[in-house]
PDB file of C-alpha atoms and ligand atoms in Angstrom:
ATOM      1  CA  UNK A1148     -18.896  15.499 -13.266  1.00  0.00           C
ATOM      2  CA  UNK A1149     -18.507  15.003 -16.944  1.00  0.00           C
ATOM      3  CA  UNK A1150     -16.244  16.485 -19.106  1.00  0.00           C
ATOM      4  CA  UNK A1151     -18.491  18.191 -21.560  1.00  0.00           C
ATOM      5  CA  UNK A1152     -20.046  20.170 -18.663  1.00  0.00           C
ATOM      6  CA  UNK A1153     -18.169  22.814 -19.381  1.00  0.00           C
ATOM      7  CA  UNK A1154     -14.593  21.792 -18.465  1.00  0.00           C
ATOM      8  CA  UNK A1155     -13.760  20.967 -21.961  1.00  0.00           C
ATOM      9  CA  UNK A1156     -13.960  24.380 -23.138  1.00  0.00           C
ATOM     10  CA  UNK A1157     -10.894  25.756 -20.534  1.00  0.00           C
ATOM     11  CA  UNK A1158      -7.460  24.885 -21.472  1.00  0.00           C
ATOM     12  CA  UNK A1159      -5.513  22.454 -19.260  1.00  0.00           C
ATOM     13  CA  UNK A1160      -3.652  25.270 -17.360  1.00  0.00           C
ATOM     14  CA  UNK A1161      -6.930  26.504 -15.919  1.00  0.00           C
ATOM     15  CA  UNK A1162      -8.361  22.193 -15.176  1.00  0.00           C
ATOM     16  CA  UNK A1163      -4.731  22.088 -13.212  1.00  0.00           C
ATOM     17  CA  UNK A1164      -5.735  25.288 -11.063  1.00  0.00           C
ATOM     18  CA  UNK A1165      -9.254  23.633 -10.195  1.00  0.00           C
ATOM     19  CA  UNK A1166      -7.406  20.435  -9.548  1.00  0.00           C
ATOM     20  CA  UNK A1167      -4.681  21.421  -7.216  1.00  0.00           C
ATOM     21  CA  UNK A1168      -7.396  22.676  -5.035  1.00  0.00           C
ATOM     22  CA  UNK A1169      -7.841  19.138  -4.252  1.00  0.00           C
ATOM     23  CA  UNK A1170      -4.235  18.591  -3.312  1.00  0.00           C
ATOM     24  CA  UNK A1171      -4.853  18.004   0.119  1.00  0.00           C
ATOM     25  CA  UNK A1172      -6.317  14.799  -0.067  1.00  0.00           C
ATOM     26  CA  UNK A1173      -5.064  13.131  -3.229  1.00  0.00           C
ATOM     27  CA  UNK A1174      -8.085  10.493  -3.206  1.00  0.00           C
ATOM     28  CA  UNK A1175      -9.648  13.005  -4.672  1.00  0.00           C
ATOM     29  CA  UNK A1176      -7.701  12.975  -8.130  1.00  0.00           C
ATOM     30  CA  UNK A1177      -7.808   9.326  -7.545  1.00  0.00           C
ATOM     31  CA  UNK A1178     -12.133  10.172  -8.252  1.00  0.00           C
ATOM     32  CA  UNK A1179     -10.996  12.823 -10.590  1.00  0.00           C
ATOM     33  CA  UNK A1180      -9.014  10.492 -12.717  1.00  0.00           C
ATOM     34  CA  UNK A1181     -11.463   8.248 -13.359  1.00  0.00           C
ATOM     35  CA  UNK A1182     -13.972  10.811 -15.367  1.00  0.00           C
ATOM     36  CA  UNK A1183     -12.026  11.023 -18.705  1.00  0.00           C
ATOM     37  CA  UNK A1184      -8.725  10.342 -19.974  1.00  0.00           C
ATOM     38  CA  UNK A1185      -7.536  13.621 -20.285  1.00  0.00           C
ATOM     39  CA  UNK A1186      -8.596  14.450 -16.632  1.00  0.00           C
ATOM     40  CA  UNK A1187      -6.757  10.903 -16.124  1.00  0.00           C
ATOM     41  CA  UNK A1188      -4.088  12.230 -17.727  1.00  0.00           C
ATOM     42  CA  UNK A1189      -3.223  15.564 -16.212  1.00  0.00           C
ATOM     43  CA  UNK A1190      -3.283  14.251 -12.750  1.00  0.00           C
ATOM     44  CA  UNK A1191      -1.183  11.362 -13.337  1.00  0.00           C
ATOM     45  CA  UNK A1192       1.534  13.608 -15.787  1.00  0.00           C
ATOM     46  CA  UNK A1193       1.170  16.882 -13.877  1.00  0.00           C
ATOM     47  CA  UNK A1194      -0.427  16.942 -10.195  1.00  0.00           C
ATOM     48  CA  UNK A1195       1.109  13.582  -9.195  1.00  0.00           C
ATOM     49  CA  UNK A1196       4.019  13.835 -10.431  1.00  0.00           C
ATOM     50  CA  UNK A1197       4.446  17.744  -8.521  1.00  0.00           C
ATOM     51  CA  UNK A1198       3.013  16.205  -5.457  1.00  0.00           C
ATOM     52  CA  UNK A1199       5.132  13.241  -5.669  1.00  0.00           C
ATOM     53  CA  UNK A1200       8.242  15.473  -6.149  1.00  0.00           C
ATOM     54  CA  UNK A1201       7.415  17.403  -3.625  1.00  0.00           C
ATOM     55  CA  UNK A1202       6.384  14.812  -0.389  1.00  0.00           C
ATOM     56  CA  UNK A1203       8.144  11.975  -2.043  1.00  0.00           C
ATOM     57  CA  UNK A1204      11.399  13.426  -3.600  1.00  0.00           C
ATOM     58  CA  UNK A1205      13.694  10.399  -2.498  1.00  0.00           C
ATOM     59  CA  UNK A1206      11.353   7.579  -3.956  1.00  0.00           C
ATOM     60  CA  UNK A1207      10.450   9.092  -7.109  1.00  0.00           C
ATOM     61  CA  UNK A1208      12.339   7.650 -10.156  1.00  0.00           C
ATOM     62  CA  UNK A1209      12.199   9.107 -13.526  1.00  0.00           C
ATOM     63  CA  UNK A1210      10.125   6.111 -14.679  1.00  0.00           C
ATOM     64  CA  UNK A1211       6.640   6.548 -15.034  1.00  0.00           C
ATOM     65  CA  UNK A1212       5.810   2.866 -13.999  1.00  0.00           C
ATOM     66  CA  UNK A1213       6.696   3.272 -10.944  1.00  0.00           C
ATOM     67  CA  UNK A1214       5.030   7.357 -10.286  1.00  0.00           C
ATOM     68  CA  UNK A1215       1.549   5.548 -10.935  1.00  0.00           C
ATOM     69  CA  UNK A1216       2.845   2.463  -8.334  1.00  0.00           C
ATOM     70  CA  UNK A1217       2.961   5.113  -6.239  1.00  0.00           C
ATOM     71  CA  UNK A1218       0.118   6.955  -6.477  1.00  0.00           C
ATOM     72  CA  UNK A1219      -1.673   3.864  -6.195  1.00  0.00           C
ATOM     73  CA  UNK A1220       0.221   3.439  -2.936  1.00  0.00           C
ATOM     74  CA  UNK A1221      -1.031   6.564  -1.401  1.00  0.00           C
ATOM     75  CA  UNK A1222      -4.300   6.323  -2.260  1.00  0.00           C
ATOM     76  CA  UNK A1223      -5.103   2.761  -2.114  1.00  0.00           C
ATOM     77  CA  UNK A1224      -5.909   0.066   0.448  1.00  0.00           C
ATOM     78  CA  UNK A1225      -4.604  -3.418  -0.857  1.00  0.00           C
ATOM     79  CA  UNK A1226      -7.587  -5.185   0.358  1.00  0.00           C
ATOM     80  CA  UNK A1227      -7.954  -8.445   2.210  1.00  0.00           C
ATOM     81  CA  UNK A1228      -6.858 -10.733   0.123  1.00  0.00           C
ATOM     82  CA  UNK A1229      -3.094  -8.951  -1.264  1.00  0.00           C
ATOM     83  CA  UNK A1230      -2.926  -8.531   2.682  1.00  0.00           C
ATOM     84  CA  UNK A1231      -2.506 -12.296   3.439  1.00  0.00           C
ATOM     85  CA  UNK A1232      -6.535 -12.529   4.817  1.00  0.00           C
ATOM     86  CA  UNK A1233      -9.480 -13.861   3.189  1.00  0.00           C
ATOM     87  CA  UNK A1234      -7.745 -16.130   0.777  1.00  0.00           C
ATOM     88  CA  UNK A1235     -10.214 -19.029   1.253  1.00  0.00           C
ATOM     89  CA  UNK A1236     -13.567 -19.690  -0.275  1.00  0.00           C
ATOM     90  CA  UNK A1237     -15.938 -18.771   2.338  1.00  0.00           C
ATOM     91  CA  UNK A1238     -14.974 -14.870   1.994  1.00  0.00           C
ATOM     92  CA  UNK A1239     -14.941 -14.603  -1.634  1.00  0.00           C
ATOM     93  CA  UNK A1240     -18.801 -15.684  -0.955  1.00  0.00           C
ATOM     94  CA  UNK A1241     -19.230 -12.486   1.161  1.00  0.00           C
ATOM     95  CA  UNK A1242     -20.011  -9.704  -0.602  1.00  0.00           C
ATOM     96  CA  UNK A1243     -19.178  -7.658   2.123  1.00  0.00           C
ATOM     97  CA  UNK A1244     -15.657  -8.823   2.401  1.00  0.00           C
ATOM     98  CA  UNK A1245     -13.383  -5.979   0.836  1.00  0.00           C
ATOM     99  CA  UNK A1246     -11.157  -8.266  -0.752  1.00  0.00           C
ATOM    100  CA  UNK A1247      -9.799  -6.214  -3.683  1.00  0.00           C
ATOM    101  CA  UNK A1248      -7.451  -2.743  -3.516  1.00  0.00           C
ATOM    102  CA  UNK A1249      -9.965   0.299  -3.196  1.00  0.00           C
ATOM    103  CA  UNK A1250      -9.696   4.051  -1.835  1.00  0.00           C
ATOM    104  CA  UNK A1251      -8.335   3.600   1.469  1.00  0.00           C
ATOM    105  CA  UNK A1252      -9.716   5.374   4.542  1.00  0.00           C
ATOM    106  CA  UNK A1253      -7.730   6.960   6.850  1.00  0.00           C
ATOM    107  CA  UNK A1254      -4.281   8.692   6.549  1.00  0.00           C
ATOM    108  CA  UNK A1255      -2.489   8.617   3.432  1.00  0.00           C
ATOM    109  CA  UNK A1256       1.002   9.781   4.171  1.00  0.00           C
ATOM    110  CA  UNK A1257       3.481   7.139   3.620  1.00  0.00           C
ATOM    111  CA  UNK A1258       6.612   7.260   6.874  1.00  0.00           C
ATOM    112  CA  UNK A1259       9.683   5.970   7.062  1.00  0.00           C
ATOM    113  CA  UNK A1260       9.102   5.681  11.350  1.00  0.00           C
ATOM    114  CA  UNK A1261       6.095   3.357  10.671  1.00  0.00           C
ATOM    115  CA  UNK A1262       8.193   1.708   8.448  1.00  0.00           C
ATOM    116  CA  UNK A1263      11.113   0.936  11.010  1.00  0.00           C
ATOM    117  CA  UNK A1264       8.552   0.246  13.207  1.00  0.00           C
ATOM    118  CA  UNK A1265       7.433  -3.152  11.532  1.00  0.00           C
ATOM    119  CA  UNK A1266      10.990  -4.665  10.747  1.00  0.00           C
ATOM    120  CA  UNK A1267      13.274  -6.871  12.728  1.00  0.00           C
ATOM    121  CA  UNK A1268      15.995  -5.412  14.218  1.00  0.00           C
ATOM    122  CA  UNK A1269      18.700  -6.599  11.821  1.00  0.00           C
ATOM    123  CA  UNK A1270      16.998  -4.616   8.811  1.00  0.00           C
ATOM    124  CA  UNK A1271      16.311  -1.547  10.434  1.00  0.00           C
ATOM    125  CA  UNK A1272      18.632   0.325   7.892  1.00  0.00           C
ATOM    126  CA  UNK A1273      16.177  -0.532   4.941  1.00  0.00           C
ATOM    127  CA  UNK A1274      14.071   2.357   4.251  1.00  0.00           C
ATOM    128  CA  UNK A1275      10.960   0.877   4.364  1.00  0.00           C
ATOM    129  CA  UNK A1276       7.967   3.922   3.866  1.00  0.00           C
ATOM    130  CA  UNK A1277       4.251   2.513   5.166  1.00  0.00           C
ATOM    131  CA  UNK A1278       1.171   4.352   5.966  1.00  0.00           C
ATOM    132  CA  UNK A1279       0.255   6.385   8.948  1.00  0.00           C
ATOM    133  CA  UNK A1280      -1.009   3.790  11.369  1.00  0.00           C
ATOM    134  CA  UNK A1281      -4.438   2.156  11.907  1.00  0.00           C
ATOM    135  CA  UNK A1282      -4.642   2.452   8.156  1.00  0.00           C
ATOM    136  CA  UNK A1283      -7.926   0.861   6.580  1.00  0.00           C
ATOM    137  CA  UNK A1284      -9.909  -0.884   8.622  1.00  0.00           C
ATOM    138  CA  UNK A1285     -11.564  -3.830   7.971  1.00  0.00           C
ATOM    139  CA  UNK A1286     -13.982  -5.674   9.986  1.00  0.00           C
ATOM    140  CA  UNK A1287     -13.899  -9.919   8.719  1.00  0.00           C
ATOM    141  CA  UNK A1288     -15.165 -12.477  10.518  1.00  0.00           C
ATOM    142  CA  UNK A1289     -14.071 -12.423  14.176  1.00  0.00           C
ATOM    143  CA  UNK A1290     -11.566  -9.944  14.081  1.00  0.00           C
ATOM    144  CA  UNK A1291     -10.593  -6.335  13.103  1.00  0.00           C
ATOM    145  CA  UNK A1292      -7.885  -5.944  10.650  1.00  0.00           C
ATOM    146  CA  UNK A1293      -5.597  -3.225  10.299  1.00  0.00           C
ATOM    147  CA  UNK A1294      -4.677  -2.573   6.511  1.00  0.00           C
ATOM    148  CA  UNK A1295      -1.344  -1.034   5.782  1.00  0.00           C
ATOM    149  CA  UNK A1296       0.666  -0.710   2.620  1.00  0.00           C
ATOM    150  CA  UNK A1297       4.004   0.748   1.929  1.00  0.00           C
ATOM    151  CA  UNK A1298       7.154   0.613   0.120  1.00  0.00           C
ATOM    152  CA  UNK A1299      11.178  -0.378   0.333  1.00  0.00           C
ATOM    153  CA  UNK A1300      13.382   2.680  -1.379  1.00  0.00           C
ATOM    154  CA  UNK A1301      15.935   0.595  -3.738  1.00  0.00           C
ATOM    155  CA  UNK A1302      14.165  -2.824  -2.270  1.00  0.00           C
ATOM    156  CA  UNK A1303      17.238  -4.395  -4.297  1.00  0.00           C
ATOM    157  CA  UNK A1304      19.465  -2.967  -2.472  1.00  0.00           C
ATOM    158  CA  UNK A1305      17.885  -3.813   0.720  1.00  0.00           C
ATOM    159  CA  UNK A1306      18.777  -6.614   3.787  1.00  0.00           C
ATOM    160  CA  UNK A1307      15.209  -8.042   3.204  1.00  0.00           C
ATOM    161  CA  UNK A1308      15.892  -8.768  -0.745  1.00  0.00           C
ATOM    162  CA  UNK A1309      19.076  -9.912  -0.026  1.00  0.00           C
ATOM    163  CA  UNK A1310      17.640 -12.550   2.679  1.00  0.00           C
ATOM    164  CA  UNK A1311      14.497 -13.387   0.704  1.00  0.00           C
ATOM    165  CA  UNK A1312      16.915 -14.108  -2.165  1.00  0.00           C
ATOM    166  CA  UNK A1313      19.646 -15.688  -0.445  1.00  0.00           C
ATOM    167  CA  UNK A1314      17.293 -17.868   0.767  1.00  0.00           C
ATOM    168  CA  UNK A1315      15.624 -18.765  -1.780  1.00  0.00           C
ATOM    169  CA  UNK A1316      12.411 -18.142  -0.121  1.00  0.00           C
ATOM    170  CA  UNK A1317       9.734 -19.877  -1.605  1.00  0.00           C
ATOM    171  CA  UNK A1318       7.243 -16.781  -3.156  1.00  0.00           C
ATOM    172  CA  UNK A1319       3.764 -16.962  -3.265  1.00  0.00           C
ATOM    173  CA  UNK A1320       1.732 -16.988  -6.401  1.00  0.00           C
ATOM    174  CA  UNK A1321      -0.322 -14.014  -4.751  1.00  0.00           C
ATOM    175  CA  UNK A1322       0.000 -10.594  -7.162  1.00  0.00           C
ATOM    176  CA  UNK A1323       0.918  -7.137  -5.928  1.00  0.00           C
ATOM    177  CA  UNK A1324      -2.005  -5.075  -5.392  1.00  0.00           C
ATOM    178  CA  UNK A1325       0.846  -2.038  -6.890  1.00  0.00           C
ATOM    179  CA  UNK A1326       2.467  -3.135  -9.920  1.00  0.00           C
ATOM    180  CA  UNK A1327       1.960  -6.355 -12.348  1.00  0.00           C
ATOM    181  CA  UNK A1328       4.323  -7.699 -10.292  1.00  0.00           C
ATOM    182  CA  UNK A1329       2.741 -11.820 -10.283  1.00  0.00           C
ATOM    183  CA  UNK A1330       4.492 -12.903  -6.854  1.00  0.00           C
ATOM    184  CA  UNK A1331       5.174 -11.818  -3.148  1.00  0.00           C
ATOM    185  CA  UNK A1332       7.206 -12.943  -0.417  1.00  0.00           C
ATOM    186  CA  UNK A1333       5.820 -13.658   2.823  1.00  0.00           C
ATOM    187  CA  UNK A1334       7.727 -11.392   5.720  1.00  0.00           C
ATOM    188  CA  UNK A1335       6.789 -12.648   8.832  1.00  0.00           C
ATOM    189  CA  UNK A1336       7.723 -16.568   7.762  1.00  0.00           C
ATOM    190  CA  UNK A1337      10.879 -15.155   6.905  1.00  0.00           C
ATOM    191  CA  UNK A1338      11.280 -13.457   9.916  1.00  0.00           C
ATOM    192  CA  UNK A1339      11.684 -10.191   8.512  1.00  0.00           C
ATOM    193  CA  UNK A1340       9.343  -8.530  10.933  1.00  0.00           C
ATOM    194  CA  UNK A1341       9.585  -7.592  14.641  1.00  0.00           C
ATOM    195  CA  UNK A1342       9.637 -10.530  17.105  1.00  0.00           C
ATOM    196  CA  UNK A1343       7.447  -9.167  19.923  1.00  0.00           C
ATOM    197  CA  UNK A1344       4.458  -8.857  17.763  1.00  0.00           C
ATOM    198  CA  UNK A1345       3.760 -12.267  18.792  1.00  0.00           C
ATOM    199  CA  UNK A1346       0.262 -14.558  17.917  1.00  0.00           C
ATOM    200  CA  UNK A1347      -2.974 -14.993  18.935  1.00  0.00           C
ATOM    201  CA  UNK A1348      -4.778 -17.469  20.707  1.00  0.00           C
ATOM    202  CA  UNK A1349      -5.702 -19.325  18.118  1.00  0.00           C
ATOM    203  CA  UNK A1350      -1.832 -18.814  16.289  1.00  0.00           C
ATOM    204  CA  UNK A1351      -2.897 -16.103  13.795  1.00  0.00           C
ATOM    205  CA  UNK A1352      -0.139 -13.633  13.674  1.00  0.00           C
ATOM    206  CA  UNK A1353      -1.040 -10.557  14.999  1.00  0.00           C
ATOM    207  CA  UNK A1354       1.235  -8.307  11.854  1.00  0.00           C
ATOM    208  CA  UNK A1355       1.748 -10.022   8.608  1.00  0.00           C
ATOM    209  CA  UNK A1356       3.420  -8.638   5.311  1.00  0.00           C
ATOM    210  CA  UNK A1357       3.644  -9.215   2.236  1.00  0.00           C
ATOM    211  CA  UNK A1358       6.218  -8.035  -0.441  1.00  0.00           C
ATOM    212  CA  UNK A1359       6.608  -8.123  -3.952  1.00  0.00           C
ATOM    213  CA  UNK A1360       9.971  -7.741  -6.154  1.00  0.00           C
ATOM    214  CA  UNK A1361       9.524  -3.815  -6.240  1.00  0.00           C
ATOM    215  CA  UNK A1362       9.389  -3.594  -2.774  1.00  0.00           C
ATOM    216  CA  UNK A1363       6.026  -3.031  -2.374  1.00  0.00           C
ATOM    217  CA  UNK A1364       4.388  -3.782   0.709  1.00  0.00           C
ATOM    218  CA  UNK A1365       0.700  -5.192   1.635  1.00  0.00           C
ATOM    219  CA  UNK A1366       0.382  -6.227   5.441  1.00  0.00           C
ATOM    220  CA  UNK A1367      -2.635  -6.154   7.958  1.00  0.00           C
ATOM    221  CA  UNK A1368      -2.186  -6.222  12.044  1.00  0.00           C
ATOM    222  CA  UNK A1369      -4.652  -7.245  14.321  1.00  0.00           C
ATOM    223  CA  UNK A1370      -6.351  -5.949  18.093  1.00  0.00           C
ATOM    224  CA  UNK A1371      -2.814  -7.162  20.335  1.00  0.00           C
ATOM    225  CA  UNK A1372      -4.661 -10.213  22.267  1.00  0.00           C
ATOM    226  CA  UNK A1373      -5.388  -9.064  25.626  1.00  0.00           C
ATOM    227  CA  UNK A1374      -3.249 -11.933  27.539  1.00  0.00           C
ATOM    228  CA  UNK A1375      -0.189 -12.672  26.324  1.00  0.00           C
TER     229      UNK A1375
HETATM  230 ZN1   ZN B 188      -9.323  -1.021   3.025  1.00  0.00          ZN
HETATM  231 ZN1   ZN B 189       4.453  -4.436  -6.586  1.00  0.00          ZN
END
């Protein structure tokens, strides 16, 4: 679809009507967005920003930094790599490997229950939101990862930030696949996450996570080993 195919001669009040037939799935502004700037534009200043109002209202800040952290959120996978997998040299020679953030597959909504359901015990009051469970799925070498991403409301505020900090927890020069955000913390070695999720056989944890100093969250699980 380009812009001069007729949409540039109706008036942005008429593009919005066309748009918010697309609400129901909001990777399709993500496509949308990337034909023009002013298509680019009106979704991020007008149908985000409703949308995120309207299914969001207790994340959204006025700031628009962290609307378009958000959108990114709901519409995008982290990847492999932000997710703590394929870090070594071997995957970045597969060109199959999705290692970058992309347009996830699979549910979009971001829930405070999955959220609660990935955190130890003593931080179940954080309000962590993640995606509807499997997520994106990602076949690499042996095993099938699950691809999740979410976010902490007020992570400042939060018993995770407070331990991470306190701790002094050593971050990890991996970026956020949200923000520009140039670190992340690693969860599970901080014991931030559930205990029964437990390991593999061959000591891979079967959840890891991965948060950076907005709070936002890049984790995979894997197939629960069949003994354990
Ligand atoms: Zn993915
Ligand atoms: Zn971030």
């Amino acid at each position: 679809m380009e812009e001069d195919s007729g949409f540039s001669m109706l008036n942005d009040d008429i593009v919005l009507v066309v748009f918010a037939k697309l609400e129901d799935d909001p990777r399709h502004w993500a496509r949308v967005a990337c034909v023009c700037t002013r298509f680019s534009s009106l979704i991020r200043h007008f149908c985000w920003k409703t949308k995120c109002s309207q299914t969001l209202p207790s994340l959204l800040s006025d700031s628009p930094a962290t609307c378009a952290s958000l959108l990114k959120l709901a519409v995008c996978c982290p990847g492999l790599r932000h997710a703590g997998i394929a870090a070594d040299r071997d995957a970045s020679k597969n060109p199959k490997t999705c290692r970058k953030p992309h347009l996830a597959r699979g549910n979009w909504d971001l829930r405070r229950e999955q959220g609660c359901k990935l955190l130890a015990r003593q931080f179940r009051d954080d309000c962590l939101y993640l995606c509807d469970w499997p997520g994106c799925v990602h076949p690499h070498k042996k095993r099938k990862y699950m691809l999740f991403r979410g976010i902490f409301k007020d992570f400042k505020t939060t018993r995770v930030w407070t331990s991470l900090d306190g701790d002094k927890r050593k971050k990890l020069p991996v970026e956020c696949a949200f923000c520009t955000s140039r670190y992340t913390w690693d969860l599970h070695s901080a014991f931030c996450l559930r205990r029964g999720f437990g390991y593999q056989i061959d000591g891979e944890p079967v959840v890891r996570a991965y948060v950076c100093e907005n709070g936002h969250v890049s984790g995979a699980w894997t197939d629960v080993p069949l003994f354990s």
